[in-house]
Coordinates of C-alpha atoms in Angstrom, one line a residue:
X1 CA -71.6 81.3 -86.9
X2 CA -69.5 82.7 -89.7
X3 CA -70.2 86.1 -91.2
X4 CA -71.4 86.5 -94.8
X5 CA -68.0 87.9 -95.9
X6 CA -66.2 84.9 -94.5
X7 CA -68.5 82.5 -96.4
X8 CA -68.1 84.6 -99.6
X9 CA -64.4 84.5 -99.3
X10 CA -64.5 80.7 -99.2
X11 CA -67.0 80.5 -102.0
X12 CA -65.0 82.9 -104.2
X13 CA -65.2 86.7 -104.1
X14 CA -65.1 87.2 -107.8
X15 CA -65.1 83.8 -109.5
X16 CA -66.7 82.5 -112.6
X17 CA -70.2 82.8 -111.2
X18 CA -69.8 86.5 -110.3
X19 CA -68.2 87.3 -113.6
X20 CA -71.1 85.8 -115.5
X21 CA -73.7 87.7 -113.5
X22 CA -71.6 90.8 -113.7
X23 CA -71.4 90.7 -117.5
X24 CA -75.1 90.0 -117.8
X25 CA -76.2 92.8 -115.6
X26 CA -73.7 95.3 -117.1
X27 CA -75.8 95.2 -120.3
X28 CA -78.3 97.2 -118.3
X29 CA -75.8 100.1 -118.5
X30 CA -76.2 100.1 -122.3
X31 CA -80.0 100.4 -122.3
X32 CA -80.0 102.9 -119.4
X33 CA -77.6 105.2 -121.4
X34 CA -80.0 105.0 -124.3
X35 CA -82.7 106.4 -122.1
X36 CA -80.5 108.9 -120.4
X37 CA -79.2 110.5 -123.6
X38 CA -81.6 109.7 -126.5
X39 CA -83.4 113.1 -126.3
X40 CA -80.5 114.4 -128.4
X41 CA -81.9 112.4 -131.3
X42 CA -85.6 112.2 -130.3
X43 CA -85.7 116.0 -130.1
X44 CA -83.5 116.9 -133.0
X45 CA -84.5 120.3 -134.5
X46 CA -86.2 119.8 -137.9
X47 CA -84.0 121.0 -140.8
X48 CA -86.8 122.8 -142.7
X49 CA -90.2 124.0 -141.6
X50 CA -92.5 126.9 -142.0
X51 CA -95.9 128.2 -140.9
X52 CA -98.7 127.6 -143.4
X53 CA -101.2 130.3 -144.3
X54 CA -104.9 129.3 -143.7
X55 CA -106.3 127.8 -146.9
X56 CA -102.8 127.1 -148.3
X57 CA -103.3 123.4 -148.2
X58 CA -106.4 123.4 -150.3
X59 CA -105.0 126.0 -152.7
X60 CA -101.8 123.9 -153.0
X61 CA -103.8 120.8 -153.8
X62 CA -105.9 122.7 -156.4
X63 CA -102.9 124.2 -158.0
X64 CA -100.8 121.1 -157.9
X65 CA -97.9 122.8 -156.0
X66 CA -95.1 120.9 -154.5
X67 CA -94.2 121.7 -150.9
X68 CA -91.2 123.8 -152.1
X69 CA -93.5 125.8 -154.4
X70 CA -96.0 126.4 -151.6
X71 CA -93.1 127.5 -149.4
X72 CA -91.9 130.0 -152.0
X73 CA -95.3 131.6 -152.2
X74 CA -95.9 131.8 -148.5
X75 CA -92.4 132.4 -147.0
X76 CA -90.4 134.1 -149.7
X77 CA -92.4 137.4 -149.5
X78 CA -91.4 137.6 -145.8
X79 CA -87.7 137.4 -146.7
X80 CA -87.9 139.8 -149.6
X81 CA -89.2 142.5 -147.3
X82 CA -87.2 144.4 -144.8
X83 CA -88.0 141.9 -142.1
X84 CA -86.0 139.3 -140.2
X85 CA -88.8 136.8 -140.3
X86 CA -87.9 133.4 -141.6
X87 CA -91.5 132.2 -141.8
X88 CA -91.0 129.7 -139.0
X89 CA -92.8 131.5 -136.2
X90 CA -94.7 134.1 -138.3
X91 CA -96.9 133.9 -141.3
X92 CA -98.6 136.3 -143.7
X93 CA -101.9 137.5 -142.0
X94 CA -104.1 136.5 -144.9
X95 CA -106.5 133.8 -145.8
X96 CA -106.7 132.0 -149.1
X97 CA -110.3 131.1 -148.7
X98 CA -111.4 132.7 -151.9
X99 CA -110.4 131.9 -155.5
X100 CA -106.9 133.2 -156.1
X101 CA -104.4 132.8 -159.0
X102 CA -102.2 129.8 -158.9
X103 CA -99.4 131.7 -160.6
X104 CA -99.6 134.8 -158.4
X105 CA -101.6 134.1 -155.2
X106 CA -100.5 137.4 -153.6
X107 CA -101.8 139.6 -156.5
X108 CA -104.7 141.0 -154.4
X109 CA -102.0 142.5 -152.0
X110 CA -100.1 144.2 -154.8
X111 CA -100.9 147.6 -153.2
X112 CA -98.7 146.5 -150.3
X113 CA -94.9 146.6 -150.5
X114 CA -93.2 143.3 -149.8
X115 CA -92.0 144.6 -146.5
X116 CA -95.4 145.8 -145.4
X117 CA -97.6 142.7 -145.8
X118 CA -99.6 142.0 -142.6
X119 CA -98.1 139.4 -140.3
X120 CA -99.5 137.1 -137.6
X121 CA -97.9 134.8 -135.0
X122 CA -98.0 131.1 -135.9
X123 CA -99.7 128.8 -133.4
X124 CA -100.5 125.4 -134.8
X125 CA -100.2 125.2 -138.6
X126 CA -96.6 124.2 -139.3
X127 CA -95.4 122.2 -142.3
X128 CA -92.3 120.0 -142.0
X129 CA -90.4 118.3 -144.8
X130 CA -89.9 115.3 -142.5
X131 CA -92.9 115.4 -140.2
X132 CA -92.0 112.3 -138.1
X133 CA -88.2 112.7 -137.8
X134 CA -88.3 113.9 -134.2
X135 CA -90.7 114.8 -131.4
X136 CA -90.2 118.4 -132.3
X137 CA -92.0 118.0 -135.6
X138 CA -94.4 115.4 -134.2
X139 CA -95.8 117.6 -131.4
X140 CA -94.9 121.1 -132.8
X141 CA -92.3 121.9 -130.1
X142 CA -91.2 125.0 -132.0
X143 CA -91.3 128.8 -131.5
X144 CA -93.2 129.6 -128.4
X145 CA -93.5 125.9 -127.5
X146 CA -89.8 125.1 -127.8
X147 CA -89.4 125.1 -124.0
X148 CA -91.5 121.9 -124.0
X149 CA -88.6 120.0 -125.3
X150 CA -86.6 121.0 -122.2
X151 CA -89.7 119.9 -120.2
X152 CA -89.5 116.4 -121.7
X153 CA -86.0 115.8 -120.5
X154 CA -86.7 117.4 -117.1
X155 CA -89.7 115.1 -116.8
X156 CA -87.5 112.1 -117.5
X157 CA -85.1 113.2 -114.7
X158 CA -88.0 113.8 -112.4
X159 CA -88.8 110.1 -113.1
X160 CA -85.3 109.2 -112.2
X161 CA -85.7 111.1 -108.9
X162 CA -89.0 109.4 -108.1
X163 CA -87.5 106.0 -109.1
X164 CA -84.5 106.4 -106.8
X165 CA -86.8 106.7 -103.7
X166 CA -89.7 104.4 -104.6
X167 CA -87.9 101.6 -106.3
X168 CA -84.9 102.0 -103.9
X169 CA -87.4 101.3 -101.1
X170 CA -88.9 98.4 -103.0
X171 CA -85.5 96.8 -103.6
X172 CA -84.9 96.9 -99.8
X173 CA -88.3 95.7 -99.0
X174 CA -89.2 93.1 -101.6
X175 CA -85.9 92.1 -103.1
X176 CA -83.3 93.2 -105.6
X177 CA -84.0 90.8 -108.5
X178 CA -87.8 91.2 -108.3
X179 CA -87.5 95.0 -108.4
X180 CA -85.0 94.7 -111.3
X181 CA -87.2 92.4 -113.4
X182 CA -90.4 94.5 -112.8
X183 CA -88.4 97.7 -113.7
X184 CA -87.2 96.1 -117.0
X185 CA -90.7 95.2 -117.8
X186 CA -91.9 98.7 -117.0
X187 CA -89.2 100.4 -119.1
X188 CA -90.1 98.2 -122.1
X189 CA -93.9 98.7 -121.8
X190 CA -93.6 102.5 -121.2
X191 CA -91.2 102.8 -124.0
X192 CA -93.7 101.3 -126.5
X193 CA -96.4 103.6 -125.3
X194 CA -94.1 106.6 -125.6
X195 CA -93.4 105.7 -129.2
X196 CA -97.1 105.7 -130.1
X197 CA -98.3 108.5 -127.8
X198 CA -101.3 110.2 -129.4
X199 CA -100.4 113.6 -127.9
X200 CA -97.6 115.3 -126.0
X201 CA -99.4 114.9 -122.6
X202 CA -99.4 111.1 -122.9
X203 CA -95.8 111.3 -124.1
X204 CA -94.7 113.1 -121.0
X205 CA -96.7 110.8 -118.6
X206 CA -95.1 107.7 -119.9
X207 CA -91.7 109.3 -120.3
X208 CA -91.8 110.1 -116.6
X209 CA -92.8 106.5 -115.9
X210 CA -90.0 105.2 -118.1
X211 CA -87.6 107.3 -116.0
X212 CA -89.0 105.8 -112.8
X213 CA -88.5 102.2 -114.1
X214 CA -85.2 103.1 -115.9
X215 CA -83.7 104.3 -112.6
X216 CA -84.9 101.0 -111.0
X217 CA -83.0 98.9 -113.5
X218 CA -79.7 100.8 -113.2
X219 CA -79.8 101.1 -109.4
X220 CA -80.7 97.5 -108.7
X221 CA -78.3 96.0 -111.2
X222 CA -75.5 98.1 -109.6
X223 CA -76.5 97.0 -106.1
X224 CA -76.8 93.3 -107.1
X225 CA -73.3 93.3 -108.6
X226 CA -71.7 95.0 -105.7
X227 CA -73.4 92.7 -103.1
X228 CA -72.3 89.4 -104.6
X229 CA -68.5 90.3 -104.8
X230 CA -66.0 90.7 -102.0
X231 CA -65.2 93.9 -100.3
X232 CA -61.9 94.2 -102.2
X233 CA -63.7 94.3 -105.5
X234 CA -65.1 97.8 -105.2
X235 CA -63.6 98.6 -108.6
X236 CA -66.6 96.8 -110.3
X237 CA -68.5 100.0 -109.7
X238 CA -66.2 101.8 -112.1
X239 CA -66.1 98.9 -114.7
X240 CA -69.9 98.7 -114.9
X241 CA -70.0 102.3 -116.1
X242 CA -67.9 101.4 -119.1
X243 CA -71.0 99.7 -120.5
X244 CA -72.9 103.0 -120.0
X245 CA -70.3 104.5 -122.3
X246 CA -70.7 101.7 -124.8
X247 CA -74.4 102.6 -125.0
X248 CA -73.5 106.2 -125.8
X249 CA -71.3 105.0 -128.6
X250 CA -73.9 102.7 -130.0
X251 CA -76.8 105.2 -129.9
X252 CA -75.7 107.4 -132.8
X253 CA -75.4 104.3 -135.0
X254 CA -79.0 103.4 -134.2
X255 CA -80.2 107.0 -134.8
X256 CA -78.3 107.0 -138.2
X257 CA -79.9 103.8 -139.4
X258 CA -83.5 104.5 -138.1
X259 CA -85.0 107.6 -139.7
X260 CA -88.0 108.3 -137.4
X261 CA -88.1 109.1 -133.7
X262 CA -90.6 106.3 -133.1
X263 CA -88.1 103.8 -134.5
X264 CA -85.3 105.1 -132.3
X265 CA -87.6 105.0 -129.3
X266 CA -88.6 101.4 -130.0
X267 CA -85.0 100.3 -130.8
X268 CA -83.7 101.7 -127.5
X269 CA -86.6 100.4 -125.4
X270 CA -87.4 96.9 -126.6
X271 CA -84.0 95.3 -125.5
X272 CA -85.2 95.7 -121.9
X273 CA -87.6 92.8 -122.4
X274 CA -84.6 90.5 -123.0
X275 CA -83.5 91.1 -119.4
X276 CA -86.6 89.3 -118.2
X277 CA -84.7 86.1 -119.1
X278 CA -82.3 86.8 -116.2
X279 CA -85.0 85.4 -113.9
X280 CA -83.4 82.0 -114.6
X281 CA -79.8 82.9 -114.3
X282 CA -79.4 85.8 -111.8
X283 CA -80.1 84.9 -108.2
X284 CA -81.5 87.1 -105.4
X285 CA -78.8 88.9 -103.5
X286 CA -77.8 86.7 -100.6
X287 CA -76.9 89.7 -98.5
X288 CA -80.4 91.0 -98.9
X289 CA -81.9 87.6 -98.0
X290 CA -79.9 87.7 -94.7
X291 CA -81.3 91.1 -93.8
X292 CA -84.8 89.6 -94.3
X293 CA -83.9 86.6 -92.0
X294 CA -83.9 84.1 -94.9
X295 CA -80.6 82.5 -94.1
X296 CA -81.5 79.1 -95.6
X297 CA -82.1 80.6 -99.1
X298 CA -79.0 82.7 -98.7
X299 CA -76.9 79.6 -97.9
X300 CA -78.4 77.6 -100.8
X301 CA -77.3 80.4 -103.2
X302 CA -73.8 80.5 -101.6
X303 CA -73.4 76.8 -102.2
X304 CA -74.4 77.3 -105.8
X305 CA -71.9 80.2 -106.1
X306 CA -69.2 78.0 -104.7
X307 CA -70.0 75.1 -107.0
X308 CA -69.8 77.3 -110.1
X309 CA -66.5 78.8 -108.9
X310 CA -65.0 75.4 -108.4
X311 CA -65.0 75.9 -104.6
X312 CA -66.4 73.9 -101.7
X313 CA -68.2 75.2 -98.6
X314 CA -67.6 73.3 -95.3
X315 CA -70.6 71.4 -94.0
X316 CA -70.4 73.3 -90.7
X317 CA -71.6 76.4 -92.7
X318 CA -75.2 75.7 -91.7
X319 CA -76.0 79.3 -90.8
X320 CA -74.7 82.7 -91.8
X321 CA -74.8 85.9 -89.9
X322 CA -74.5 89.4 -91.3
X323 CA -72.2 91.5 -89.2
X324 CA -73.9 94.9 -89.6
X325 CA -77.5 95.9 -89.9
X326 CA -79.0 99.1 -91.2
X327 CA -80.4 101.8 -88.9
X328 CA -84.2 101.2 -89.0
X329 CA -85.2 104.8 -89.8
X330 CA -82.2 106.9 -90.9
X331 CA -82.9 110.6 -91.5
X332 CA -81.1 113.5 -93.0
X333 CA -80.1 114.7 -89.5
X334 CA -78.0 111.6 -89.1
X335 CA -75.9 112.7 -92.1
X336 CA -75.3 116.2 -90.8
X337 CA -75.2 115.8 -87.0
X338 CA -71.4 115.5 -86.7
X339 CA -68.8 117.9 -88.2
X340 CA -67.1 115.6 -90.7
X341 CA -70.3 113.9 -91.7
X342 CA -71.9 117.3 -92.3
X343 CA -69.0 118.5 -94.5
X344 CA -68.9 115.3 -96.5
X345 CA -72.6 115.3 -97.1
X346 CA -72.8 118.9 -98.3
X347 CA -69.8 118.5 -100.6
X348 CA -71.1 115.2 -102.0
X349 CA -74.5 116.7 -102.7
X350 CA -73.0 119.6 -104.6
X351 CA -70.6 117.2 -106.5
X352 CA -73.6 115.0 -107.6
X353 CA -75.6 118.1 -108.7
X354 CA -72.7 119.6 -110.6
X355 CA -71.5 116.4 -112.3
X356 CA -75.0 115.6 -113.6
X357 CA -75.9 119.1 -114.7
X358 CA -72.6 119.6 -116.6
X359 CA -72.5 116.1 -118.0
X360 CA -76.1 116.2 -119.4
X361 CA -75.6 119.8 -120.5
X362 CA -72.5 118.9 -122.6
X363 CA -74.3 115.8 -124.1
X364 CA -77.4 117.8 -125.1
X365 CA -75.3 120.7 -126.4
X366 CA -74.1 118.4 -129.2
X367 CA -77.6 118.7 -130.6
X368 CA -77.5 122.5 -131.0
X369 CA -74.0 123.4 -132.1
X370 CA -74.2 122.1 -135.7
X371 CA -71.7 119.8 -137.3
X372 CA -72.1 116.1 -137.8
X373 CA -74.3 115.1 -134.9
X374 CA -73.8 111.3 -135.3
X375 CA -70.0 111.5 -135.5
X376 CA -69.7 114.2 -132.7
X377 CA -71.9 112.1 -130.4
X378 CA -69.9 108.9 -131.1
X379 CA -66.6 110.7 -130.4
X380 CA -68.0 112.3 -127.2
X381 CA -68.9 108.8 -126.0
X382 CA -65.5 107.3 -127.1
X383 CA -63.7 109.8 -125.0
X384 CA -65.4 108.4 -121.9
X385 CA -63.5 105.1 -122.3
X386 CA -60.1 106.7 -121.5
X387 CA -61.8 108.3 -118.5
X388 CA -62.7 104.9 -117.1
X389 CA -59.2 103.6 -117.8
X390 CA -57.5 106.7 -116.2
X391 CA -59.6 106.1 -113.1
X392 CA -58.7 102.4 -112.9
X393 CA -55.0 103.2 -113.2
X394 CA -54.9 106.2 -110.8
X395 CA -57.3 105.7 -107.9
X396 CA -55.4 102.8 -106.3
X397 CA -52.1 104.6 -106.8
X398 CA -52.6 108.3 -106.1
X399 CA -56.0 108.0 -104.4
X400 CA -59.5 109.2 -105.1
X401 CA -59.4 112.9 -104.0
X402 CA -56.8 114.2 -106.5
X403 CA -58.3 112.7 -109.7
X404 CA -61.8 113.8 -108.4
X405 CA -60.7 117.4 -108.0
X406 CA -58.6 117.6 -111.1
X407 CA -61.4 116.1 -113.3
X408 CA -63.7 118.9 -112.2
X409 CA -61.1 121.7 -112.6
X410 CA -60.1 120.4 -116.1
X411 CA -63.7 120.3 -117.1
X412 CA -64.3 123.9 -115.9
X413 CA -61.2 125.3 -117.6
X414 CA -62.0 123.5 -120.9
X415 CA -65.6 124.8 -120.9
X416 CA -64.4 128.3 -120.4
X417 CA -61.8 128.1 -123.1
X418 CA -64.3 126.5 -125.5
X419 CA -66.7 129.4 -125.0
X420 CA -64.2 131.9 -126.3
X421 CA -62.5 130.0 -129.1
X422 CA -63.4 131.3 -132.6
X423 CA -65.7 129.3 -134.8
X424 CA -63.3 129.2 -137.7
X425 CA -61.0 126.8 -135.8
X426 CA -63.5 123.9 -135.4
X427 CA -60.9 121.2 -134.7
X428 CA -59.4 123.1 -131.8
X429 CA -62.9 123.9 -130.4
X430 CA -63.9 120.3 -130.6
X431 CA -60.6 119.1 -129.0
X432 CA -60.9 121.4 -126.0
X433 CA -64.7 120.6 -125.6
X434 CA -63.8 116.9 -125.7
X435 CA -61.2 117.4 -122.9
X436 CA -64.0 119.0 -120.9
X437 CA -66.2 116.0 -121.5
X438 CA -63.3 113.7 -120.4
X439 CA -62.9 115.7 -117.1
X440 CA -66.5 115.7 -116.1
X441 CA -66.8 112.0 -116.9
X442 CA -63.9 111.2 -114.6
X443 CA -65.6 113.3 -111.8
X444 CA -69.0 111.7 -112.4
X445 CA -67.7 108.2 -112.2
X446 CA -65.5 108.8 -109.1
X447 CA -68.4 110.4 -107.1
X448 CA -70.2 107.0 -107.2
X449 CA -67.2 105.3 -105.5
X450 CA -66.3 108.1 -103.1
X451 CA -69.9 108.4 -101.9
X452 CA -70.0 104.7 -100.9
X453 CA -66.6 105.0 -99.1
X454 CA -67.5 108.1 -97.0
X455 CA -70.6 106.7 -95.2
X456 CA -70.7 104.2 -92.4
X457 CA -72.4 100.8 -93.0
X458 CA -75.4 101.9 -90.9
X459 CA -76.1 104.9 -93.1
X460 CA -74.5 103.9 -96.5
X461 CA -77.6 103.1 -98.5
X462 CA -79.6 106.1 -97.2
X463 CA -76.6 108.4 -97.7
X464 CA -75.9 107.4 -101.2
X465 CA -79.6 107.6 -102.2
X466 CA -80.0 111.0 -100.7
X467 CA -76.8 112.5 -102.2
X468 CA -77.4 111.0 -105.6
X469 CA -80.9 112.5 -105.7
X470 CA -79.1 115.8 -106.4
X471 CA -77.9 114.2 -109.6
X472 CA -81.5 113.9 -110.8
X473 CA -82.2 117.5 -109.7
X474 CA -79.2 118.6 -111.8
X475 CA -80.7 116.6 -114.7
X476 CA -84.0 118.4 -114.3
X477 CA -82.4 121.8 -114.4
X478 CA -79.8 121.0 -117.2
X479 CA -82.1 121.3 -120.3
X480 CA -83.7 124.6 -119.2
X481 CA -80.3 126.0 -118.3
X482 CA -78.8 124.9 -121.6
X483 CA -81.5 125.7 -124.1
X484 CA -82.7 129.0 -122.6
X485 CA -79.3 130.4 -122.0
X486 CA -78.1 129.2 -125.4
X487 CA -81.0 131.2 -127.0
X488 CA -79.3 134.4 -125.5
X489 CA -75.7 133.4 -126.5
X490 CA -74.8 129.9 -127.6
X491 CA -71.7 129.7 -125.4
X492 CA -73.3 131.2 -122.2
X493 CA -74.1 127.8 -120.7
X494 CA -70.4 126.9 -120.9
X495 CA -69.6 129.9 -118.7
X496 CA -72.0 128.6 -116.1
X497 CA -70.6 125.1 -116.4
X498 CA -67.0 126.3 -115.9
X499 CA -67.8 128.2 -112.7
X500 CA -69.8 125.3 -111.2
X501 CA -67.0 122.7 -112.1
X502 CA -64.1 124.7 -110.8
X503 CA -65.9 125.4 -107.5
X504 CA -66.7 121.7 -107.2
X505 CA -63.0 120.8 -107.9
X506 CA -61.8 122.9 -105.1
X507 CA -64.5 121.7 -102.6
X508 CA -63.8 118.0 -103.2
X509 CA -60.2 118.5 -102.2
X510 CA -61.6 119.1 -98.7
X511 CA -62.9 115.5 -98.5
X512 CA -60.8 112.8 -96.7
X513 CA -58.7 110.4 -98.8
X514 CA -60.2 106.8 -98.8
X515 CA -57.5 104.9 -100.7
X516 CA -56.4 101.7 -99.0
X517 CA -58.7 102.0 -95.9
X518 CA -61.6 99.7 -94.9
X519 CA -65.1 100.9 -95.3
X520 CA -66.2 102.8 -92.2
X521 CA -68.6 100.8 -90.0
X522 CA -69.8 103.6 -87.7
X523 CA -70.2 107.4 -87.6
X524 CA -67.2 107.5 -85.3
X525 CA -65.1 105.8 -88.0
X526 CA -66.0 108.6 -90.4
X527 CA -65.2 111.3 -87.9
X528 CA -61.7 109.8 -87.6
X529 CA -61.0 110.0 -91.3
X530 CA -58.5 112.8 -92.2

């Protein structure tokens, strides 16, 4: 009986059928990038807010004050005194529950100097000029609760981590396309609930679930694409990430046109429902069908692929075998039992962690450094396109290892230089920071490919799932590391990023080169790589 790869070669390894399916599934990269990075716009800090004095709302209504007039009466005295308070996290410790003058509501405190008026910490009575512009103003994620914005992104990445294991298992057990379609449905439904969440707890619960299902869409579309093409078409793994970059470039346009965070959330979630139409055009992975002993269905799909590719399968292809089967119960010990496998696993785990932490950190940093957020975000996405092109041009010429290491080292050096460049040369600071984003993008995209090529067939799925879980761990830590360290010194996170990236760049140079070699089939094959 012929093997699946032999049948695929006769049916066409990357013909018209695969190109159509590839293009359709690549759209998932756009919507996943929305979910991955939209916190920059959902959690944008409000431009102008202050803490309201108890009774101020009623007094403002009675006196006919505008919001600006109320702000002047409640916040201006704080700034006139010898205090650093801006009125955002503190308020005057008074209550306007008795009749006071509309023209001079602070007259009864005339015996106090402006700098000695009593103060109190604000807890829940903030006023925003644009109350629904972001989740920060919607759920009062300011002052002592500012860390909850970090939590919202960490919860999303926790969902990615849970999705990698639960839906990764489901895709192996129940099928790729079924898991993909249910994940798309889940992302859409959870996205709608997030947009209309009545409180922050509900927001977090369904943001977590959206992360679970979002990871399911990205992971299964990636697997389907790679399983229906020939072994010589590994480069599709890089190309599919170009669509992730396109999503990053589209997102600031959506955020610019849609003024509320609910609108942005809906605009980036609802497109997932369109992917349900793929039920009629994207088949189940024939490789997966063979692992489940469903050879007849797999053969029927292969005949369909051949037909669309203008090919013809010989009638003697009545059965197909799959040459290698997965280990029934792989464990972490299988990945570290032998010397080279152990070295590869530990370095790849660190590379996934570092790439995700720095990448997400640099993306979210755009929301706190000032400037034109929409333009800066678009440019930061556009710079990822050259990264993909550089990878496509170099990895089959000079190999994987050198671009992998250089990408990390360039990112680290660029972060370090950016941290110490003066603010009065914004064009230079932006240029160097962009170079850092380019470097870490190259590293992040290559780690996908290298991870697949450094594990044997019997452990490949498990090895990639385990190592890439460190990517989600990096994403969980990134917002806390960025926002809390930036509160101490805005550029401090860049120092940490630079150290992590340079160390990673040196470590990946210890990995074996995989350019031009066949995928390893056994652990012994991996041990022989040099």
